[in-house]
CSV table of C-alpha atoms and ligand atoms in Angstrom, one decimal:
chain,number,residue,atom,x,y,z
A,6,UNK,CA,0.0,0.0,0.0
A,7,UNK,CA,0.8,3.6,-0.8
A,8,UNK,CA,1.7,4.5,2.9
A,9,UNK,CA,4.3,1.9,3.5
A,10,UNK,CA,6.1,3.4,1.0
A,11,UNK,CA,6.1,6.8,2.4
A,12,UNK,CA,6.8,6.1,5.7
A,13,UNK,CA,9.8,3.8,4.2
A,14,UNK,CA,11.5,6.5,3.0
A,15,UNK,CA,11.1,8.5,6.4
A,16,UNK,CA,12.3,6.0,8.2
A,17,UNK,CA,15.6,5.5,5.8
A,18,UNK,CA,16.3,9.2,6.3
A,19,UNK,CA,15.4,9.2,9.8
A,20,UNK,CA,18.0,6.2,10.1
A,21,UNK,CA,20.5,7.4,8.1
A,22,UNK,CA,20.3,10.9,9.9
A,23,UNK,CA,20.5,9.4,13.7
A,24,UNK,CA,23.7,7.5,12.5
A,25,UNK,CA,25.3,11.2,12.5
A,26,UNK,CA,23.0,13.0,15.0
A,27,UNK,CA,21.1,11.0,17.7
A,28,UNK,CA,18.5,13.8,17.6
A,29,UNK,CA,15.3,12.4,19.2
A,30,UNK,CA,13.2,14.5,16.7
A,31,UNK,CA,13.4,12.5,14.0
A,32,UNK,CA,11.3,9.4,15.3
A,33,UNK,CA,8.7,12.5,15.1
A,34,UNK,CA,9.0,13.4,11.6
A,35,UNK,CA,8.6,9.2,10.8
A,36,UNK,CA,5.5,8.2,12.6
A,37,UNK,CA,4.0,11.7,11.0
A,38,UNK,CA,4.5,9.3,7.6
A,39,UNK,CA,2.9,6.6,8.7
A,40,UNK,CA,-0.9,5.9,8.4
A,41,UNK,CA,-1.8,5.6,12.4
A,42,UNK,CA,-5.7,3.8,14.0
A,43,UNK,CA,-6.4,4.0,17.4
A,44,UNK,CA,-9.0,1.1,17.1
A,45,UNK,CA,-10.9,2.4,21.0
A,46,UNK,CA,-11.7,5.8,22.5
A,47,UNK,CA,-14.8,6.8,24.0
A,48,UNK,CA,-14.9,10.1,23.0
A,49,UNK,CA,-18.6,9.8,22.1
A,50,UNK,CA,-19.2,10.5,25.9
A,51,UNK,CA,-17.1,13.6,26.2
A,52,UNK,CA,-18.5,14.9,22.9
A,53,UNK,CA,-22.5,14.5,24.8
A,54,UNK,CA,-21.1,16.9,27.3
A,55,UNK,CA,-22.2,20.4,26.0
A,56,UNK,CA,-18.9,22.3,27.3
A,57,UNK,CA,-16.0,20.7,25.5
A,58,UNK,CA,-16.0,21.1,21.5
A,59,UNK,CA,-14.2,18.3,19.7
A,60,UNK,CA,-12.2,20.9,17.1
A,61,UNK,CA,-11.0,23.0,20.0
A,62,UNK,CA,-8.3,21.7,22.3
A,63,UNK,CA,-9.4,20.7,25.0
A,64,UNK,CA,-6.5,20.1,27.2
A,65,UNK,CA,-7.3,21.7,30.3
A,66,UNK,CA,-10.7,19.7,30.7
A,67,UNK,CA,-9.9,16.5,32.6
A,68,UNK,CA,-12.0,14.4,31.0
A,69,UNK,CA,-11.0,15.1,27.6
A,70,UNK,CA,-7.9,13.3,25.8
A,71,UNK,CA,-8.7,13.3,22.2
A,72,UNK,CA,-9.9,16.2,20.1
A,73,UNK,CA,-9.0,17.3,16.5
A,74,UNK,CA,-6.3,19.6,17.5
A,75,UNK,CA,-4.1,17.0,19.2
A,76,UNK,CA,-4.9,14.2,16.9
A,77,UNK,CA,-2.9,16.3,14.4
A,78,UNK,CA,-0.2,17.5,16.8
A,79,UNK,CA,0.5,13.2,17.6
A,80,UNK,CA,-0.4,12.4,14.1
A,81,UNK,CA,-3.3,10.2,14.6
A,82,UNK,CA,-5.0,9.9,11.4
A,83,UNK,CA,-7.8,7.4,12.3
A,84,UNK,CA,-9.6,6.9,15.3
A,85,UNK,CA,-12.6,4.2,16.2
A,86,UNK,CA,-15.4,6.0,18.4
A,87,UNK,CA,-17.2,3.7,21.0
A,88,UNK,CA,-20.6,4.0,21.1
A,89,UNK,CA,-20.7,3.0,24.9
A,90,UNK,CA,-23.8,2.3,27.1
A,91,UNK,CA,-23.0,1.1,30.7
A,92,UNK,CA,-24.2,-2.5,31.5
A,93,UNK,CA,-27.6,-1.9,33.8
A,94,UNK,CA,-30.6,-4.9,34.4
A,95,UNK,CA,-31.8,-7.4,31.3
A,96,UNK,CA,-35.4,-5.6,30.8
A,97,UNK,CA,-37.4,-4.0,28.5
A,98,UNK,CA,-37.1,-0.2,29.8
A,99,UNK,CA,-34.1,-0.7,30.8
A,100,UNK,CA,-32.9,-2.2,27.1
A,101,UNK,CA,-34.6,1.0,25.7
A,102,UNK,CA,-32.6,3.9,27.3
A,103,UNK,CA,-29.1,2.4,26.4
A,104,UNK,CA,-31.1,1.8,22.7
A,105,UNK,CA,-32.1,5.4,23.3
A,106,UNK,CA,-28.4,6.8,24.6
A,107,UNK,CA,-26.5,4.9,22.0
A,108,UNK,CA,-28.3,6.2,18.9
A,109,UNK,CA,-27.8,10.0,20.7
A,110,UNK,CA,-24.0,9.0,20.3
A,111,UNK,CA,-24.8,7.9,16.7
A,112,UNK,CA,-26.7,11.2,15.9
A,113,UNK,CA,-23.9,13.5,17.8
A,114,UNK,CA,-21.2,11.7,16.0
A,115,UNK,CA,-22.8,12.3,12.9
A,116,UNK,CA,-23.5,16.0,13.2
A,117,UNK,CA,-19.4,16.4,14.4
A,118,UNK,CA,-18.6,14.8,11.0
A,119,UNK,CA,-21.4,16.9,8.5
A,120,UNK,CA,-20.4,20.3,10.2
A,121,UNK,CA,-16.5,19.6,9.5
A,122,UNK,CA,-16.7,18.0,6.8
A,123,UNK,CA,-13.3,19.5,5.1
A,124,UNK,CA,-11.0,17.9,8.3
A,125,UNK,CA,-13.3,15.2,9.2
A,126,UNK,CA,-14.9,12.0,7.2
A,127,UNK,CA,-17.0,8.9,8.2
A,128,UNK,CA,-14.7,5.8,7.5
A,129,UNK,CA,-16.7,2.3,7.4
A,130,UNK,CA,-13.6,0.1,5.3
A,131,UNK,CA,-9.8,-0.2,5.1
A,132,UNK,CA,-10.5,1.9,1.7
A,133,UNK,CA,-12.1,4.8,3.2
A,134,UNK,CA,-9.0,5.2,5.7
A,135,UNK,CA,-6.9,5.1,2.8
A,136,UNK,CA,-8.9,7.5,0.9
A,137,UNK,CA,-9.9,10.0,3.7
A,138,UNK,CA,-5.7,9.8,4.3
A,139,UNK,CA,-4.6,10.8,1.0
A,140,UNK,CA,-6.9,13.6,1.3
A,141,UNK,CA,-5.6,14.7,4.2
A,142,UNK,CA,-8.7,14.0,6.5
A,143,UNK,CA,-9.0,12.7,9.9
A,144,UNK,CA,-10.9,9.8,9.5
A,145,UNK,CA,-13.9,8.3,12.7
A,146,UNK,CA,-14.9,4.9,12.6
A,147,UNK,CA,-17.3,3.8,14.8
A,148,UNK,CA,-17.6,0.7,17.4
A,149,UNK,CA,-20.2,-0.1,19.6
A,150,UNK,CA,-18.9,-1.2,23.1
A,151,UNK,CA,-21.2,-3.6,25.2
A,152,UNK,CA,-24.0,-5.5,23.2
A,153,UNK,CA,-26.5,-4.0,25.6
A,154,UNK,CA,-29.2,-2.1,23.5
A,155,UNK,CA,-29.1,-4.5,21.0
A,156,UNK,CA,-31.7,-5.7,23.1
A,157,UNK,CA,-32.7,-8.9,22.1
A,158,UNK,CA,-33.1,-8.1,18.4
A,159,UNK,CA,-31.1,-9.3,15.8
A,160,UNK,CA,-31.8,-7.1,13.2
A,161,UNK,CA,-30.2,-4.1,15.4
A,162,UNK,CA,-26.8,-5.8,14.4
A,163,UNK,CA,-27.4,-4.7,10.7
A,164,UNK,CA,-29.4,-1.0,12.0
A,165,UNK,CA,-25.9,0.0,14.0
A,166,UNK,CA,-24.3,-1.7,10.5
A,167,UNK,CA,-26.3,1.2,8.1
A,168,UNK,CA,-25.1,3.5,10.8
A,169,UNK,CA,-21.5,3.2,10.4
A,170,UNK,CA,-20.3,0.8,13.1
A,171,UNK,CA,-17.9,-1.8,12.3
A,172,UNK,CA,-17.3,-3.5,15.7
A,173,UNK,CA,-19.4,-4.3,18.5
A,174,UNK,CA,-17.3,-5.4,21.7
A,175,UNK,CA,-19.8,-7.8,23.2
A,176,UNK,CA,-19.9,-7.0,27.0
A,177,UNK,CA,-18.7,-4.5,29.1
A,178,UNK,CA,-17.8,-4.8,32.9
A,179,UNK,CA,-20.7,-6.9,33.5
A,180,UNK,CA,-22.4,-10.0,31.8
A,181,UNK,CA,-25.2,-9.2,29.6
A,182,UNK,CA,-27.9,-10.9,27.7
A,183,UNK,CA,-24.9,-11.8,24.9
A,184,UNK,CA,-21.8,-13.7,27.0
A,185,UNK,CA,-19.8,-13.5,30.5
A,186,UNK,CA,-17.6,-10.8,31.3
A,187,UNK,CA,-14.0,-11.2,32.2
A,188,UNK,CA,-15.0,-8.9,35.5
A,189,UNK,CA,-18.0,-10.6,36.7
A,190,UNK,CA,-19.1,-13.8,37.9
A,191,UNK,CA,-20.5,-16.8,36.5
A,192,UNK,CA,-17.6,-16.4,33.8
A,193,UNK,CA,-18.6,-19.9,32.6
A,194,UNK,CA,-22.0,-19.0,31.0
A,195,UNK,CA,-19.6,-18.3,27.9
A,196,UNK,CA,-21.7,-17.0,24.6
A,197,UNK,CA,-25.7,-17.1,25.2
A,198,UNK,CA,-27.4,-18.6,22.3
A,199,UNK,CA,-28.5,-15.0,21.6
A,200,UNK,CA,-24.6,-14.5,21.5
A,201,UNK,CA,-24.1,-16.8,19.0
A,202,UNK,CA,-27.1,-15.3,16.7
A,203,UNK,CA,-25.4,-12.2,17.0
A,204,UNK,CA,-21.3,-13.6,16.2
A,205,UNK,CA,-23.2,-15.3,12.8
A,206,UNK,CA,-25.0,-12.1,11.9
A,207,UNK,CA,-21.9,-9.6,12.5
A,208,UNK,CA,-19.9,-12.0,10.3
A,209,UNK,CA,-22.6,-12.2,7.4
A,210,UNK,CA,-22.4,-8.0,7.8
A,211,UNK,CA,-18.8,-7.8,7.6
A,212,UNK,CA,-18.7,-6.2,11.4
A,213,UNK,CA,-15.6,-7.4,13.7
A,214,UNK,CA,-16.3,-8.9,16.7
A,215,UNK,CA,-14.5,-7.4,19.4
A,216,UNK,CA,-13.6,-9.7,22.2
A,217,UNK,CA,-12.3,-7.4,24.7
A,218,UNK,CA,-14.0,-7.4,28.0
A,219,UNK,CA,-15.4,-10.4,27.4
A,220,UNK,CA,-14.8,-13.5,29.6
A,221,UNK,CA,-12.0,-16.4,29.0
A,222,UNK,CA,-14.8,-19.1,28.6
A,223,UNK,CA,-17.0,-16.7,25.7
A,224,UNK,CA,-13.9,-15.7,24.2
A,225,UNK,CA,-13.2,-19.8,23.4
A,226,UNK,CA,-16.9,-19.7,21.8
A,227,UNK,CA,-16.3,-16.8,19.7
A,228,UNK,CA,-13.2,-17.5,18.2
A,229,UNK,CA,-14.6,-21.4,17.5
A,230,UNK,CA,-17.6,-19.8,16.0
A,231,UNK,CA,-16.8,-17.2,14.1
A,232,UNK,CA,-15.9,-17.7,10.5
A,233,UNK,CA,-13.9,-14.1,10.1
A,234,UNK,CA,-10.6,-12.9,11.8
A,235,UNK,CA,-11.7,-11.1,15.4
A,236,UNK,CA,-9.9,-8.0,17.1
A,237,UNK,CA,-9.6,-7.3,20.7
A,238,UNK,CA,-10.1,-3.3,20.7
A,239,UNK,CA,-8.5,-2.5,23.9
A,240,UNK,CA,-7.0,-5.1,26.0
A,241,UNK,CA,-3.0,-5.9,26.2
A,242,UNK,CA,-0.9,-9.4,27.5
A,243,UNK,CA,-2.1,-11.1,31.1
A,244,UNK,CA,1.5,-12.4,31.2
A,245,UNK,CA,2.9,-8.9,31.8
A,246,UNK,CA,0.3,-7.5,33.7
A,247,UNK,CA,-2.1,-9.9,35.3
A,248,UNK,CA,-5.4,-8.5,34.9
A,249,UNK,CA,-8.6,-10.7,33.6
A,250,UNK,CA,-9.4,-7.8,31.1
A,251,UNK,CA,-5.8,-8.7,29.6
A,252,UNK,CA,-5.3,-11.9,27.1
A,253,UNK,CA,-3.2,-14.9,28.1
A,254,UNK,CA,-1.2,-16.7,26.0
A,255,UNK,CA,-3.3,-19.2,24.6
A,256,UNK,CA,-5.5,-16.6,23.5
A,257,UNK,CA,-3.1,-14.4,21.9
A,258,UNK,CA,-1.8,-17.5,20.0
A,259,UNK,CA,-5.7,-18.0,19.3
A,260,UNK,CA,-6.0,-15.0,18.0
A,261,UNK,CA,-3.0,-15.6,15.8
A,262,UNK,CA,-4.4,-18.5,14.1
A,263,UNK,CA,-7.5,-17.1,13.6
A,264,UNK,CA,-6.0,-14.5,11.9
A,265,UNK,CA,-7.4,-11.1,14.3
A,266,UNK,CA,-5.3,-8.6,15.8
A,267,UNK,CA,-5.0,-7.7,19.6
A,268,UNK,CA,-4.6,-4.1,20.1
A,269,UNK,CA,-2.8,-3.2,23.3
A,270,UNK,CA,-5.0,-1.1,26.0
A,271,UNK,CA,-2.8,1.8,27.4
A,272,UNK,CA,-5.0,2.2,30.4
A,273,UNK,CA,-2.6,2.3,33.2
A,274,UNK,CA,-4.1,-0.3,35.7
A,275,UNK,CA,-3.9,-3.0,32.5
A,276,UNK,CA,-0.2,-2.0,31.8
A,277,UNK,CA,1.4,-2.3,35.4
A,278,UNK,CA,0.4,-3.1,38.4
A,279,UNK,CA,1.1,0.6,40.8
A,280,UNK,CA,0.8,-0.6,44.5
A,281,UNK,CA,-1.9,2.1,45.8
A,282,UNK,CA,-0.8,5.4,47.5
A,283,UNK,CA,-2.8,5.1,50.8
A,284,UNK,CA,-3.2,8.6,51.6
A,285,UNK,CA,-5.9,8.5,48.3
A,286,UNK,CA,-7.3,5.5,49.7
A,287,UNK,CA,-8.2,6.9,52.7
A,288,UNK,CA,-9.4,10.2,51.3
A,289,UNK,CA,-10.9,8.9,48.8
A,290,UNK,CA,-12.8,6.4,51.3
A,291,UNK,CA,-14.2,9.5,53.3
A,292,UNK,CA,-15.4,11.4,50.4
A,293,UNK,CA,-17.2,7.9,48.7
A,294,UNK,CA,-19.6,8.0,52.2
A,295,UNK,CA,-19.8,12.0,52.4
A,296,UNK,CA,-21.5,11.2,49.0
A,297,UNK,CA,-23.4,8.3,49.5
A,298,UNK,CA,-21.3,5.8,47.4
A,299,UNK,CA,-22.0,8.4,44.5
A,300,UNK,CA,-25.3,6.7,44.5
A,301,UNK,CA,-28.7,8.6,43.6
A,302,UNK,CA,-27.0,12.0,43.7
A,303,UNK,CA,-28.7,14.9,41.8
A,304,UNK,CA,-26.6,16.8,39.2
A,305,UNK,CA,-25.7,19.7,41.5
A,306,UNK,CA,-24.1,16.8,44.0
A,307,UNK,CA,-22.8,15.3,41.5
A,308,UNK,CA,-20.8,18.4,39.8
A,309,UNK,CA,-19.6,18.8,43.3
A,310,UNK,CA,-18.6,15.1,43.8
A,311,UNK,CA,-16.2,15.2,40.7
A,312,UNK,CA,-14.6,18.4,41.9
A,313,UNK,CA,-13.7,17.2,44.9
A,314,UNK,CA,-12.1,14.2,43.5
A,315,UNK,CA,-10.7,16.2,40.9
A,316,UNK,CA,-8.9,18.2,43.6
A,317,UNK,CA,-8.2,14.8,45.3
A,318,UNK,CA,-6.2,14.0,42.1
A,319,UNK,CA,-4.4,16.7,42.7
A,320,UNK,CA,-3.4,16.7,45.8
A,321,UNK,CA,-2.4,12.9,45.6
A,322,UNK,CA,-1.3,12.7,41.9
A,323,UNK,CA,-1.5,9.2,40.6
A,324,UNK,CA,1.1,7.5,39.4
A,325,UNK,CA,0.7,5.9,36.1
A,326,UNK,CA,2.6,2.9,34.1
A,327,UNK,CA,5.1,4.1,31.3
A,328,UNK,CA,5.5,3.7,27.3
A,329,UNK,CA,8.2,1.4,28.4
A,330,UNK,CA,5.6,-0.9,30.1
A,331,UNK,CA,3.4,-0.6,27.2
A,332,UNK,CA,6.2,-1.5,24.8
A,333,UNK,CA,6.6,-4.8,27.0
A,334,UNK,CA,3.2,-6.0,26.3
A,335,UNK,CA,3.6,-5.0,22.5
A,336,UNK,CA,7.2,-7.1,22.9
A,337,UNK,CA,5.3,-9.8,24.4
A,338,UNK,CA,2.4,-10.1,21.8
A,339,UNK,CA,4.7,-10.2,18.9
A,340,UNK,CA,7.0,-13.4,20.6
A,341,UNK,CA,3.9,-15.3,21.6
A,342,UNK,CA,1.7,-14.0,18.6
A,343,UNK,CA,4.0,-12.3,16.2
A,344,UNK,CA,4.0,-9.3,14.4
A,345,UNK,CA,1.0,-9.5,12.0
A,346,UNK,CA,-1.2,-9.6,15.1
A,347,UNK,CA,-0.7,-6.4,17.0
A,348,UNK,CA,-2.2,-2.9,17.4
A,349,UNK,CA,-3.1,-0.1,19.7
A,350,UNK,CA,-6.4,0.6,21.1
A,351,UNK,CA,-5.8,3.3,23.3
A,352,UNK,CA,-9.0,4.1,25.6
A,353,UNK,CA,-8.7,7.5,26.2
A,354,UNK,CA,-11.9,9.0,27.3
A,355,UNK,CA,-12.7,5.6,29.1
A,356,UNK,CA,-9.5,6.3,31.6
A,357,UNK,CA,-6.8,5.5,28.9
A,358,UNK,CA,-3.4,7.4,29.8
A,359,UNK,CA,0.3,6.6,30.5
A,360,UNK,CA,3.0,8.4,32.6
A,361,UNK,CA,4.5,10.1,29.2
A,362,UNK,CA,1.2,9.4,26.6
A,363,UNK,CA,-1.2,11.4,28.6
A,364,UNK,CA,-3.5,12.2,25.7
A,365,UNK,CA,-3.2,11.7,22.0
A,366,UNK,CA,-0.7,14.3,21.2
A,367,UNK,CA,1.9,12.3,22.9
A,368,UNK,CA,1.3,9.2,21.0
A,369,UNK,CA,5.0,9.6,19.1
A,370,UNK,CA,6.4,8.6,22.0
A,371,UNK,CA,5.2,5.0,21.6
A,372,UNK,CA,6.8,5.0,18.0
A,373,UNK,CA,10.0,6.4,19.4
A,374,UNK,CA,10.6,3.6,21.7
A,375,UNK,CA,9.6,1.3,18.9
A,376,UNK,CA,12.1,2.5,17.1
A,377,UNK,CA,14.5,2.5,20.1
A,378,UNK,CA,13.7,-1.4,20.5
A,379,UNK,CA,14.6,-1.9,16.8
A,380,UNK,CA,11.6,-2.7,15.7
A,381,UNK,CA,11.7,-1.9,11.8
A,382,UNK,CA,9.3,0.5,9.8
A,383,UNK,CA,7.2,-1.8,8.4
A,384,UNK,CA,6.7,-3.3,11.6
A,385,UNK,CA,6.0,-0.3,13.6
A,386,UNK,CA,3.4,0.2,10.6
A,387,UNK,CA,1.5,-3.0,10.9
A,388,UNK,CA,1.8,-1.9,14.8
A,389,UNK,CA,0.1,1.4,13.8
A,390,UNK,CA,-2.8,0.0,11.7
A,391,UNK,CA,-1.9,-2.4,8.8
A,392,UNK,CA,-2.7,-5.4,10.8
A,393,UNK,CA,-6.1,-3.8,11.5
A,394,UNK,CA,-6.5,-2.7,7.9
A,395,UNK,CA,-6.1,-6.3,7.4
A,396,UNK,CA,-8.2,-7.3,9.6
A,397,UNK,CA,-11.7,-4.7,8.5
A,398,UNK,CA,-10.4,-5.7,5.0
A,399,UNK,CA,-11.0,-9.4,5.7
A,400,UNK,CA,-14.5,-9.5,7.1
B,15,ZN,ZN1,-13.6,-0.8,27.6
């Protein structure tokens, strides 16, 4: 493809330059060349909340890490936006307001796109991305995370399909009507038969099934069901950091033979494993019963609630893992998976954030200890989004 080539030649430069000067600017200029996806950030949320706007930058809002601004200053040029509902009870109503909240995501992501339509453009194949590239777009693909308002009807898999999304990460935190969660209990249920309805009809679509989040025992049903390559969004290797929401070993090398792509989480608590600063603990323990367990508040308490833990923050700042850590799990992947099965999902907006890649303007630095590793360009491309491409292109 057209961009290998381009970021080839950067690279060669870049190389041949560092052998004279080891400038650490140079790493910069390359992964500018290449073509970069971030396959999971929930920005969908923080563009609902009427104060931030997504072409501004936001970086003095705590809640925002991606905006159009600082996808240009880290080069990002392609970025999947989770349509997100949290995981509440199996009913009717309750089915209807994440139906209801998710297709508000769908509508506000849409209006973002038609009123900046020169810098921004829908993306729904490995084509488009190319195409919205060499025109010097940003390009937003869309993934629904958590299965929820898909209710029990199967013909929402092909409504959220018309609208754009070309994922749909099965659970969330909690089991649903669709499988297990890795962070719940009753891990064994595995893939409901509703599950499985829904793993056929995303493959007849052409949708990924995204098996992060989702428990060990329904991640064995998927990948024995499915007939197309799966991704993991958002989730890294259990080996380095043991964490359920991370992938052991046998599933990495199951997702290598199935031909998918794991695209390593850079939320902190997933990288490393950062024994707990006490003092927060404590404080934070005082302030969770002042406000009820943060249960039933009204919106004034709850404005107030986040400030104070926002100051909390502050006064305790936490400590978070490093782009070295991440590189580890990225290290680890390739060895047990190899190279044709890696990528990054980064989570920001969903409380994705390292040490030295706070927000997507510092996403270089991941490249630039790619490159220190010795990773090649071509590699560090398939890192950045040819294995995905591969991946959309094969459904
Ligand atoms: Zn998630």
């Amino acid at each position: 493809m057209k961009y290998y080539k381009k970021a080839l030649i950067a690279f060669e430069v870049m190389m041949s330059l560092q052998a004279s000067a080891q400038n650490l600017v140079f790493p910069h200029h390359f992964h500018e060349s290449l073509l970069t996806i971030d396959s999971h950030t929930d920005t969908p949320m923080v563009l609902l909340r009427s104060e931030t706007d997504f072409m501004k930058n936001n970086c003095s809002s705590p809640y925002s890490k991606v905006d159009y601004p600082r996808m240009l200053k880290g080069g990002l040029d392609a970025v999947f936006f989770a349509v997100f509902t949290p995981q509440g009870s199996l009913d009717s109503l309750s089915y209807h307001k994440a139906y209801i909240l998710a297709r508000k995501m769908f509508a506000r992501i849409d209006s973002l796109i038609q009123h900046n339509s020169d810098k921004l453009a829908l993306a729904t194949s490995a084509n488009d991305i190319q195409k919205n590239y060499n025109s010097g777009k940003l390009s937003i693909l869309i993934g629904i995370e958590n299965g929820y308002p898909l209710n029990m009807k199967l013909d929402r898999v092909k409504e959220f399909y018309d609208l754009g999304a070309r994922y749909i990460t099965l659970c969330h935190s909690k089991n649903n009507q669709l499988c297990s969660s890795s962070t719940d209990k009753n891990q064994e249920e595995g893939l409901s038969d509703f599950g499985k309805e829904v793993v056929r009809e995303m493959n007849r679509l052409g949708m990924m099934v995204d098996v992060s989040h989702i428990s060990d025992k329904a991640f064995g049903d998927v990948i024995s069901l499915t007939s197309k390559p799966v991704i993991a969004s958002h989730s890294s290797a259990r080996a380095i950091c043991d964490h359920p929401r991370n992938l052991s070993d046998k599933m990495l090398e199951a997702i290598a033979k199935n031909g998918g792509v794991v695209q390593v989480c850079i939320l902190s608590d997933y990288v490393k494993k950062i024994p707990p600063d006490l003092r927060y603990d404590s404080a934070f323990h005082i302030l969770q019963n002042r406000f009820h367990q943060f249960e039933n508040l009204t919106d004034t308490e709850k404005k107030l609630a986040r400030k104070e833990i926002d100051s909390l923050q502050k006064v305790y700042p936490r400590q978070l893992a490093s782009v070295h850590d991440l590189v580890d799990h990225i290290d680890h992947i390739v060895k047990v998976a190899g190279i044709d099965h890696v990528g990054i999902g980064s989570d920001f907006d969903g409380g994705g954030g390292l040490a030295d890649c706070k927000d997507v303007s510092e996403i270089p630095n991941i490249t630039s200890e790619l490159i220190r590793r010795g990773y090649s360009a071509e590699e560090i491309q398939k890192i950045w989004g040819g294995n995905l491409m591969r991946v959309l292109q094969a459904q």
